[in-house]
PDB file of N, CA and C in Angstrom:
ATOM      1  N   LEU A   7     -15.139   5.273   5.155  1.00  0.00           N
ATOM      2  CA  LEU A   7     -15.741   4.767   3.758  1.00  0.00           C
ATOM      3  C   LEU A   7     -14.581   5.445   2.658  1.00  0.00           C
ATOM      4  N   GLY A   8     -14.469   6.403   3.199  1.00  0.00           N
ATOM      5  CA  GLY A   8     -13.494   7.512   2.228  1.00  0.00           C
ATOM      6  C   GLY A   8     -12.122   7.027   1.544  1.00  0.00           C
ATOM      7  N   VAL A   9     -11.564   6.132   2.827  1.00  0.00           N
ATOM      8  CA  VAL A   9     -10.251   5.688   2.872  1.00  0.00           C
ATOM      9  C   VAL A   9     -10.520   4.592   1.531  1.00  0.00           C
ATOM     10  N   LEU A  10     -11.173   3.512   1.919  1.00  0.00           N
ATOM     11  CA  LEU A  10     -11.683   2.366   0.700  1.00  0.00           C
ATOM     12  C   LEU A  10     -11.923   3.213  -0.678  1.00  0.00           C
ATOM     13  N   ALA A  11     -12.784   4.052  -0.556  1.00  0.00           N
ATOM     14  CA  ALA A  11     -12.916   4.850  -2.011  1.00  0.00           C
ATOM     15  C   ALA A  11     -11.448   5.227  -2.444  1.00  0.00           C
ATOM     16  N   TRP A  12     -10.971   5.652  -1.864  1.00  0.00           N
ATOM     17  CA  TRP A  12      -9.619   5.912  -2.109  1.00  0.00           C
ATOM     18  C   TRP A  12      -8.796   4.902  -2.733  1.00  0.00           C
ATOM     19  N   CYS A  13      -8.503   4.051  -2.095  1.00  0.00           N
ATOM     20  CA  CYS A  13      -7.784   2.579  -2.214  1.00  0.00           C
ATOM     21  C   CYS A  13      -8.254   2.169  -3.642  1.00  0.00           C
ATOM     22  N   SER A  14      -9.939   2.339  -3.693  1.00  0.00           N
ATOM     23  CA  SER A  14     -10.309   1.734  -5.015  1.00  0.00           C
ATOM     24  C   SER A  14      -9.428   2.527  -6.064  1.00  0.00           C
ATOM     25  N   GLU A  15      -9.606   4.045  -6.046  1.00  0.00           N
ATOM     26  CA  GLU A  15      -8.918   4.998  -6.727  1.00  0.00           C
ATOM     27  C   GLU A  15      -7.472   4.649  -7.238  1.00  0.00           C
ATOM     28  N   PHE A  16      -6.834   4.184  -6.045  1.00  0.00           N
ATOM     29  CA  PHE A  16      -5.359   4.040  -6.242  1.00  0.00           C
ATOM     30  C   PHE A  16      -5.198   2.496  -6.905  1.00  0.00           C
ATOM     31  N   SER A  17      -5.777   1.840  -7.054  1.00  0.00           N
ATOM     32  CA  SER A  17      -5.692   0.771  -7.468  1.00  0.00           C
ATOM     33  C   SER A  17      -6.092   1.004  -9.338  1.00  0.00           C
ATOM     34  N   GLU A  18      -6.957   1.843  -9.430  1.00  0.00           N
ATOM     35  CA  GLU A  18      -7.212   1.841 -11.021  1.00  0.00           C
ATOM     36  C   GLU A  18      -6.043   2.795 -11.506  1.00  0.00           C
ATOM     37  N   LEU A  19      -5.162   4.164 -10.720  1.00  0.00           N
ATOM     38  CA  LEU A  19      -4.310   4.957 -10.827  1.00  0.00           C
ATOM     39  C   LEU A  19      -3.244   3.485 -11.321  1.00  0.00           C
ATOM     40  N   ILE A  20      -2.946   2.319 -10.679  1.00  0.00           N
ATOM     41  CA  ILE A  20      -2.115   1.954 -10.883  1.00  0.00           C
ATOM     42  C   ILE A  20      -2.263   1.104 -12.044  1.00  0.00           C
ATOM     43  N   ASP A  21      -3.522   0.526 -12.401  1.00  0.00           N
ATOM     44  CA  ASP A  21      -3.449  -0.066 -13.560  1.00  0.00           C
ATOM     45  C   ASP A  21      -3.488   0.977 -14.982  1.00  0.00           C
ATOM     46  N   SER A  22      -4.025   2.400 -14.862  1.00  0.00           N
ATOM     47  CA  SER A  22      -3.421   2.833 -15.598  1.00  0.00           C
ATOM     48  C   SER A  22      -2.200   3.264 -16.404  1.00  0.00           C
ATOM     49  N   LEU A  23      -1.236   3.445 -14.815  1.00  0.00           N
ATOM     50  CA  LEU A  23      -0.212   3.536 -15.085  1.00  0.00           C
ATOM     51  C   LEU A  23       0.615   2.339 -15.678  1.00  0.00           C
ATOM     52  N   LYS A  24       0.261   1.044 -15.447  1.00  0.00           N
ATOM     53  CA  LYS A  24       0.707  -0.366 -16.382  1.00  0.00           C
ATOM     54  C   LYS A  24       0.350  -0.006 -17.422  1.00  0.00           C
ATOM     55  N   ASP A  25      -0.780   0.316 -18.138  1.00  0.00           N
ATOM     56  CA  ASP A  25      -1.310  -0.023 -19.377  1.00  0.00           C
ATOM     57  C   ASP A  25      -0.197   1.267 -20.321  1.00  0.00           C
ATOM     58  N   LEU A  26       0.154   2.619 -19.323  1.00  0.00           N
ATOM     59  CA  LEU A  26       1.084   3.634 -19.944  1.00  0.00           C
ATOM     60  C   LEU A  26       2.302   2.831 -20.169  1.00  0.00           C
ATOM     61  N   GLY A  27       2.958   2.131 -19.263  1.00  0.00           N
ATOM     62  CA  GLY A  27       4.011   1.745 -19.460  1.00  0.00           C
ATOM     63  C   GLY A  27       4.246   0.358 -20.488  1.00  0.00           C
ATOM     64  N   ILE A  28       3.171  -0.520 -20.579  1.00  0.00           N
ATOM     65  CA  ILE A  28       3.107  -1.284 -21.379  1.00  0.00           C
ATOM     66  C   ILE A  28       3.281  -1.082 -22.861  1.00  0.00           C
ATOM     67  N   GLN A  29       2.290   0.228 -22.978  1.00  0.00           N
ATOM     68  CA  GLN A  29       2.108   0.838 -23.966  1.00  0.00           C
ATOM     69  C   GLN A  29       3.239   1.282 -24.717  1.00  0.00           C
ATOM     70  N   GLY A  30       4.572   1.788 -24.183  1.00  0.00           N
ATOM     71  CA  GLY A  30       5.816   2.812 -24.140  1.00  0.00           C
ATOM     72  C   GLY A  30       5.509   4.269 -24.017  1.00  0.00           C
ATOM     73  N   ASN A  31       4.448   4.447 -23.528  1.00  0.00           N
ATOM     74  CA  ASN A  31       4.191   5.942 -23.180  1.00  0.00           C
ATOM     75  C   ASN A  31       4.184   6.284 -21.728  1.00  0.00           C
ATOM     76  N   MET A  32       5.217   5.973 -20.968  1.00  0.00           N
ATOM     77  CA  MET A  32       5.545   6.401 -19.701  1.00  0.00           C
ATOM     78  C   MET A  32       6.875   7.142 -19.820  1.00  0.00           C
ATOM     79  N   PHE A  33       6.620   8.409 -19.392  1.00  0.00           N
ATOM     80  CA  PHE A  33       8.118   9.400 -19.366  1.00  0.00           C
ATOM     81  C   PHE A  33       8.729   8.785 -18.365  1.00  0.00           C
ATOM     82  N   THR A  34      10.306   8.818 -18.341  1.00  0.00           N
ATOM     83  CA  THR A  34      10.762   8.768 -16.736  1.00  0.00           C
ATOM     84  C   THR A  34      10.659   9.362 -15.911  1.00  0.00           C
ATOM     85  N   THR A  35       9.866  10.997 -15.938  1.00  0.00           N
ATOM     86  CA  THR A  35       9.741  11.857 -14.979  1.00  0.00           C
ATOM     87  C   THR A  35       8.415  11.021 -14.338  1.00  0.00           C
ATOM     88  N   THR A  36       7.419  10.555 -14.899  1.00  0.00           N
ATOM     89  CA  THR A  36       6.337   9.859 -14.263  1.00  0.00           C
ATOM     90  C   THR A  36       6.723   8.466 -13.384  1.00  0.00           C
ATOM     91  N   ARG A  37       7.735   7.838 -14.193  1.00  0.00           N
ATOM     92  CA  ARG A  37       7.824   6.689 -13.458  1.00  0.00           C
ATOM     93  C   ARG A  37       8.697   7.009 -12.191  1.00  0.00           C
ATOM     94  N   ALA A  38       9.644   8.203 -12.015  1.00  0.00           N
ATOM     95  CA  ALA A  38      10.688   8.459 -11.052  1.00  0.00           C
ATOM     96  C   ALA A  38       9.326   8.918  -9.992  1.00  0.00           C
ATOM     97  N   GLN A  39       8.348   9.491 -10.157  1.00  0.00           N
ATOM     98  CA  GLN A  39       7.767  10.495  -9.608  1.00  0.00           C
ATOM     99  C   GLN A  39       6.571   9.449  -8.953  1.00  0.00           C
ATOM    100  N   ALA A  40       6.338   8.711  -9.245  1.00  0.00           N
ATOM    101  CA  ALA A  40       5.332   7.255  -8.891  1.00  0.00           C
ATOM    102  C   ALA A  40       6.332   6.358  -8.101  1.00  0.00           C
ATOM    103  N   LEU A  41       7.644   6.074  -8.353  1.00  0.00           N
ATOM    104  CA  LEU A  41       8.669   5.319  -7.239  1.00  0.00           C
ATOM    105  C   LEU A  41       8.635   6.286  -6.007  1.00  0.00           C
ATOM    106  N   GLN A  42       8.904   7.676  -6.115  1.00  0.00           N
ATOM    107  CA  GLN A  42       8.863   8.650  -5.128  1.00  0.00           C
ATOM    108  C   GLN A  42       7.475   8.737  -3.997  1.00  0.00           C
ATOM    109  N   SER A  43       6.300   8.601  -4.992  1.00  0.00           N
ATOM    110  CA  SER A  43       5.093   8.806  -4.207  1.00  0.00           C
ATOM    111  C   SER A  43       4.655   7.658  -3.345  1.00  0.00           C
ATOM    112  N   CYS A  44       5.308   6.563  -3.958  1.00  0.00           N
ATOM    113  CA  CYS A  44       4.928   5.107  -3.062  1.00  0.00           C
ATOM    114  C   CYS A  44       5.543   5.396  -2.063  1.00  0.00           C
ATOM    115  N   SER A  45       7.190   6.060  -1.713  1.00  0.00           N
ATOM    116  CA  SER A  45       7.796   5.871  -0.575  1.00  0.00           C
ATOM    117  C   SER A  45       7.289   6.948   0.178  1.00  0.00           C
ATOM    118  N   GLU A  46       6.697   7.927  -0.218  1.00  0.00           N
ATOM    119  CA  GLU A  46       6.209   8.714   0.561  1.00  0.00           C
ATOM    120  C   GLU A  46       4.527   8.485   1.093  1.00  0.00           C
ATOM    121  N   LEU A  47       3.940   7.841   0.539  1.00  0.00           N
ATOM    122  CA  LEU A  47       2.707   7.205   0.518  1.00  0.00           C
ATOM    123  C   LEU A  47       3.110   5.858   2.323  1.00  0.00           C
ATOM    124  N   LEU A  48       4.001   5.265   1.988  1.00  0.00           N
ATOM    125  CA  LEU A  48       4.188   4.457   2.637  1.00  0.00           C
ATOM    126  C   LEU A  48       4.855   4.966   4.099  1.00  0.00           C
ATOM    127  N   LYS A  49       5.277   6.219   4.200  1.00  0.00           N
ATOM    128  CA  LYS A  49       5.483   6.978   5.500  1.00  0.00           C
ATOM    129  C   LYS A  49       4.388   7.812   6.314  1.00  0.00           C
ATOM    130  N   LEU A  50       3.188   7.568   5.366  1.00  0.00           N
ATOM    131  CA  LEU A  50       2.325   7.959   6.680  1.00  0.00           C
ATOM    132  C   LEU A  50       1.743   7.714   7.493  1.00  0.00           C
ATOM    133  N   PRO A  51       1.854   8.335   8.974  1.00  0.00           N
ATOM    134  CA  PRO A  51       1.238   7.720   9.971  1.00  0.00           C
ATOM    135  C   PRO A  51       0.061   6.961  10.221  1.00  0.00           C
ATOM    136  N   MET A  52      -0.323   5.946  10.582  1.00  0.00           N
ATOM    137  CA  MET A  52      -1.704   5.181  10.570  1.00  0.00           C
ATOM    138  C   MET A  52      -1.806   4.358  12.002  1.00  0.00           C
ATOM    139  N   ASP A  53      -3.214   5.018  12.492  1.00  0.00           N
ATOM    140  CA  ASP A  53      -3.411   4.298  13.509  1.00  0.00           C
ATOM    141  C   ASP A  53      -3.650   2.524  13.640  1.00  0.00           C
ATOM    142  N   ILE A  54      -3.736   1.857  14.656  1.00  0.00           N
ATOM    143  CA  ILE A  54      -3.929   0.625  14.451  1.00  0.00           C
ATOM    144  C   ILE A  54      -5.208   0.182  13.789  1.00  0.00           C
ATOM    145  N   ASP A  55      -6.344   1.237  14.332  1.00  0.00           N
ATOM    146  CA  ASP A  55      -7.633   1.119  13.566  1.00  0.00           C
ATOM    147  C   ASP A  55      -7.332   0.958  11.646  1.00  0.00           C
ATOM    148  N   MET A  56      -6.229   1.488  11.260  1.00  0.00           N
ATOM    149  CA  MET A  56      -6.011   1.515   9.934  1.00  0.00           C
ATOM    150  C   MET A  56      -5.321   0.328   9.354  1.00  0.00           C
ATOM    151  N   GLN A  57      -4.761  -0.827  10.198  1.00  0.00           N
ATOM    152  CA  GLN A  57      -3.848  -1.538  10.181  1.00  0.00           C
ATOM    153  C   GLN A  57      -4.306  -2.429   8.295  1.00  0.00           C
ATOM    154  N   LEU A  58      -5.642  -2.526   8.370  1.00  0.00           N
ATOM    155  CA  LEU A  58      -6.211  -3.233   7.104  1.00  0.00           C
ATOM    156  C   LEU A  58      -5.634  -2.517   6.191  1.00  0.00           C
ATOM    157  N   ILE A  59      -5.815  -1.350   5.869  1.00  0.00           N
ATOM    158  CA  ILE A  59      -5.839  -0.087   5.107  1.00  0.00           C
ATOM    159  C   ILE A  59      -4.519  -0.009   4.588  1.00  0.00           C
ATOM    160  N   VAL A  60      -3.448  -0.137   5.813  1.00  0.00           N
ATOM    161  CA  VAL A  60      -1.889  -0.304   5.467  1.00  0.00           C
ATOM    162  C   VAL A  60      -1.444  -1.527   4.674  1.00  0.00           C
ATOM    163  N   MET A  61      -2.144  -2.490   5.071  1.00  0.00           N
ATOM    164  CA  MET A  61      -1.553  -3.860   4.419  1.00  0.00           C
ATOM    165  C   MET A  61      -2.366  -4.129   3.236  1.00  0.00           C
ATOM    166  N   TYR A  62      -3.125  -3.390   2.610  1.00  0.00           N
ATOM    167  CA  TYR A  62      -3.638  -3.174   1.255  1.00  0.00           C
ATOM    168  C   TYR A  62      -3.062  -2.177   0.728  1.00  0.00           C
ATOM    169  N   LEU A  63      -2.799  -0.983   1.142  1.00  0.00           N
ATOM    170  CA  LEU A  63      -1.798  -0.124   0.315  1.00  0.00           C
ATOM    171  C   LEU A  63      -0.701  -0.712   0.447  1.00  0.00           C
ATOM    172  N   SER A  64      -0.035  -1.024   1.390  1.00  0.00           N
ATOM    173  CA  SER A  64       1.206  -1.658   0.775  1.00  0.00           C
ATOM    174  C   SER A  64       1.437  -2.984   0.010  1.00  0.00           C
ATOM    175  N   GLY A  65       0.253  -3.826  -0.529  1.00  0.00           N
ATOM    176  CA  GLY A  65       0.220  -4.529  -1.528  1.00  0.00           C
ATOM    177  C   GLY A  65      -0.089  -3.760  -2.884  1.00  0.00           C
ATOM    178  N   GLN A  66      -0.397  -2.707  -2.654  1.00  0.00           N
ATOM    179  CA  GLN A  66      -0.603  -1.937  -4.092  1.00  0.00           C
ATOM    180  C   GLN A  66       0.524  -1.395  -4.297  1.00  0.00           C
ATOM    181  N   VAL A  67       1.116  -0.852  -3.508  1.00  0.00           N
ATOM    182  CA  VAL A  67       2.470  -0.563  -3.665  1.00  0.00           C
ATOM    183  C   VAL A  67       3.154  -0.949  -4.175  1.00  0.00           C
ATOM    184  N   SER A  68       3.447  -2.313  -3.164  1.00  0.00           N
ATOM    185  CA  SER A  68       4.184  -3.606  -4.038  1.00  0.00           C
ATOM    186  C   SER A  68       4.124  -3.458  -5.372  1.00  0.00           C
ATOM    187  N   ARG A  69       2.745  -3.841  -5.880  1.00  0.00           N
ATOM    188  CA  ARG A  69       2.128  -4.369  -7.469  1.00  0.00           C
ATOM    189  C   ARG A  69       3.067  -3.166  -8.045  1.00  0.00           C
ATOM    190  N   LEU A  70       2.831  -1.753  -7.751  1.00  0.00           N
ATOM    191  CA  LEU A  70       3.205  -0.914  -8.911  1.00  0.00           C
ATOM    192  C   LEU A  70       4.577  -0.814  -9.046  1.00  0.00           C
ATOM    193  N   ARG A  71       5.547  -0.972  -7.866  1.00  0.00           N
ATOM    194  CA  ARG A  71       7.031  -1.051  -7.821  1.00  0.00           C
ATOM    195  C   ARG A  71       7.680  -1.704  -8.515  1.00  0.00           C
ATOM    196  N   HIS A  72       7.040  -3.205  -8.506  1.00  0.00           N
ATOM    197  CA  HIS A  72       7.481  -4.428  -9.154  1.00  0.00           C
ATOM    198  C   HIS A  72       7.007  -4.209 -10.639  1.00  0.00           C
ATOM    199  N   PHE A  73       5.985  -3.343 -11.170  1.00  0.00           N
ATOM    200  CA  PHE A  73       6.161  -3.048 -12.514  1.00  0.00           C
ATOM    201  C   PHE A  73       6.844  -2.130 -12.927  1.00  0.00           C
ATOM    202  N   LEU A  74       7.274  -1.105 -12.294  1.00  0.00           N
ATOM    203  CA  LEU A  74       7.976   0.274 -12.412  1.00  0.00           C
ATOM    204  C   LEU A  74       9.418  -0.271 -12.274  1.00  0.00           C
ATOM    205  N   ASP A  75       9.796  -0.915 -11.257  1.00  0.00           N
ATOM    206  CA  ASP A  75      11.231  -1.398 -11.440  1.00  0.00           C
ATOM    207  C   ASP A  75      11.386  -2.766 -10.344  1.00  0.00           C
ATOM    208  N   SER A  76      11.477  -3.682 -11.500  1.00  0.00           N
ATOM    209  CA  SER A  76      11.210  -5.469 -10.913  1.00  0.00           C
ATOM    210  C   SER A  76      12.416  -5.871 -10.165  1.00  0.00           C
ATOM    211  N   GLU A  77      14.083  -4.640 -10.614  1.00  0.00           N
ATOM    212  CA  GLU A  77      15.248  -5.263  -9.856  1.00  0.00           C
ATOM    213  C   GLU A  77      15.382  -5.080  -8.547  1.00  0.00           C
ATOM    214  N   THR A  78      14.773  -3.817  -8.064  1.00  0.00           N
ATOM    215  CA  THR A  78      15.090  -3.207  -6.889  1.00  0.00           C
ATOM    216  C   THR A  78      14.287  -3.869  -5.562  1.00  0.00           C
ATOM    217  N   VAL A  79      14.973  -4.148  -4.621  1.00  0.00           N
ATOM    218  CA  VAL A  79      14.530  -5.002  -3.585  1.00  0.00           C
ATOM    219  C   VAL A  79      14.162  -3.856  -2.401  1.00  0.00           C
ATOM    220  N   TRP A  80      12.284  -3.765  -2.149  1.00  0.00           N
ATOM    221  CA  TRP A  80      12.113  -2.563  -1.156  1.00  0.00           C
ATOM    222  C   TRP A  80      12.001  -3.304   0.254  1.00  0.00           C
ATOM    223  N   ASP A  81      12.229  -2.087   1.306  1.00  0.00           N
ATOM    224  CA  ASP A  81      12.514  -2.824   2.575  1.00  0.00           C
ATOM    225  C   ASP A  81      12.036  -1.677   3.397  1.00  0.00           C
ATOM    226  N   ASP A  82      11.381  -0.702   2.828  1.00  0.00           N
ATOM    227  CA  ASP A  82      10.652   0.227   3.269  1.00  0.00           C
ATOM    228  C   ASP A  82       8.833   0.512   3.982  1.00  0.00           C
ATOM    229  N   TYR A  83       8.585  -1.049   3.721  1.00  0.00           N
ATOM    230  CA  TYR A  83       7.203  -1.139   4.047  1.00  0.00           C
ATOM    231  C   TYR A  83       7.106  -1.048   5.439  1.00  0.00           C
ATOM    232  N   PRO A  84       5.929  -0.480   5.834  1.00  0.00           N
ATOM    233  CA  PRO A  84       5.404  -0.268   7.309  1.00  0.00           C
ATOM    234  C   PRO A  84       5.323  -2.073   7.833  1.00  0.00           C
ATOM    235  N   ILE A  85       5.660  -2.027   8.886  1.00  0.00           N
ATOM    236  CA  ILE A  85       5.357  -3.398   9.661  1.00  0.00           C
ATOM    237  C   ILE A  85       3.674  -3.030  10.709  1.00  0.00           C
ATOM    238  N   PRO A  86       2.992  -4.148  10.366  1.00  0.00           N
ATOM    239  CA  PRO A  86       1.601  -3.789  10.836  1.00  0.00           C
ATOM    240  C   PRO A  86       1.705  -3.804  12.506  1.00  0.00           C
ATOM    241  N   LYS A  87       0.782  -3.271  13.255  1.00  0.00           N
ATOM    242  CA  LYS A  87       1.264  -3.172  14.525  1.00  0.00           C
ATOM    243  C   LYS A  87      -0.091  -3.710  15.327  1.00  0.00           C
ATOM    244  N   PHE A  88      -0.458  -4.933  14.996  1.00  0.00           N
ATOM    245  CA  PHE A  88      -1.240  -5.348  15.697  1.00  0.00           C
ATOM    246  C   PHE A  88      -1.222  -5.908  16.808  1.00  0.00           C
ATOM    247  N   PRO A  89      -2.252  -5.833  17.919  1.00  0.00           N
ATOM    248  CA  PRO A  89      -1.615  -6.137  19.379  1.00  0.00           C
ATOM    249  C   PRO A  89      -1.146  -7.527  19.612  1.00  0.00           C
ATOM    250  N   VAL A  90      -0.164  -7.768  20.342  1.00  0.00           N
ATOM    251  CA  VAL A  90       0.274  -9.163  20.354  1.00  0.00           C
ATOM    252  C   VAL A  90      -0.161  -9.809  21.220  1.00  0.00           C
ATOM    253  N   HIS A  91      -0.694  -9.462  22.263  1.00  0.00           N
ATOM    254  CA  HIS A  91      -1.286 -10.053  23.385  1.00  0.00           C
ATOM    255  C   HIS A  91      -2.890  -8.903  23.698  1.00  0.00           C
ATOM    256  N   PRO A  92      -3.877  -9.378  23.008  1.00  0.00           N
ATOM    257  CA  PRO A  92      -5.086  -8.887  23.211  1.00  0.00           C
ATOM    258  C   PRO A  92      -5.692  -8.985  24.909  1.00  0.00           C
ATOM    259  N   PRO A  93      -6.364  -7.926  25.090  1.00  0.00           N
ATOM    260  CA  PRO A  93      -6.813  -7.926  26.477  1.00  0.00           C
ATOM    261  C   PRO A  93      -7.588  -8.974  26.445  1.00  0.00           C
ATOM    262  N   GLN A  94      -7.346  -9.774  28.156  1.00  0.00           N
ATOM    263  CA  GLN A  94      -8.203 -10.717  28.257  1.00  0.00           C
ATOM    264  C   GLN A  94      -9.438 -10.575  28.698  1.00  0.00           C
ATOM    265  N   VAL A  95     -10.239 -11.218  28.157  1.00  0.00           N
ATOM    266  CA  VAL A  95     -11.923 -10.966  28.783  1.00  0.00           C
ATOM    267  C   VAL A  95     -12.474 -12.404  29.345  1.00  0.00           C
ATOM    268  N   SER A  96     -13.166 -11.380  30.515  1.00  0.00           N
ATOM    269  CA  SER A  96     -13.617 -12.914  31.115  1.00  0.00           C
ATOM    270  C   SER A  96     -14.869 -12.776  31.021  1.00  0.00           C
ATOM    271  N   ILE A  97     -15.312 -14.189  30.644  1.00  0.00           N
ATOM    272  CA  ILE A  97     -17.009 -14.642  30.501  1.00  0.00           C
ATOM    273  C   ILE A  97     -17.372 -15.395  31.505  1.00  0.00           C
ATOM    274  N   SER A  98     -18.508 -14.911  32.252  1.00  0.00           N
ATOM    275  CA  SER A  98     -18.753 -16.001  32.968  1.00  0.00           C
ATOM    276  C   SER A  98     -20.194 -16.540  32.373  1.00  0.00           C
ATOM    277  N   LEU A  99     -20.379 -17.720  32.398  1.00  0.00           N
ATOM    278  CA  LEU A  99     -21.554 -18.456  31.508  1.00  0.00           C
ATOM    279  C   LEU A  99     -22.999 -18.974  32.940  1.00  0.00           C
ATOM    280  N   PRO A 100     -23.890 -18.710  32.768  1.00  0.00           N
ATOM    281  CA  PRO A 100     -24.950 -19.141  33.471  1.00  0.00           C
ATOM    282  C   PRO A 100     -24.861 -20.646  33.769  1.00  0.00           C
ATOM    283  N   VAL A 101     -24.798 -20.831  34.959  1.00  0.00           N
ATOM    284  CA  VAL A 101     -24.696 -22.626  35.357  1.00  0.00           C
ATOM    285  C   VAL A 101     -26.067 -23.274  35.592  1.00  0.00           C
TER     286      VAL A 101
END
C-alpha cells in the first residue's frame, strides 16, 4: 500500500514540475536533476510481485521525460519479467 501511495505522490510531483515548466519557472538544474532522477528510478531492482508498479512508474517517468525533453528517445525502461509459461495446474472435476 505504501508503494501505491508513493506512486500517487510521484504523479503529483510530475504535475507540479509540468506546471513550473509551463509557467517558465523551472531552473535548468531542476530539469537536469529530474531527468537524472528518472534514470535512477528505473534502475531500481524490483521483484516479479512489483511488475505492475514497475509498469506504472515507467509510464509516469515517460510522461515526465516527454515534457522535459521531447526530442530524446529513451531506451532504458525496464522490461517486464512476467512468467512466459505459468505453471500448469491440474484440476480434477467431480464426475
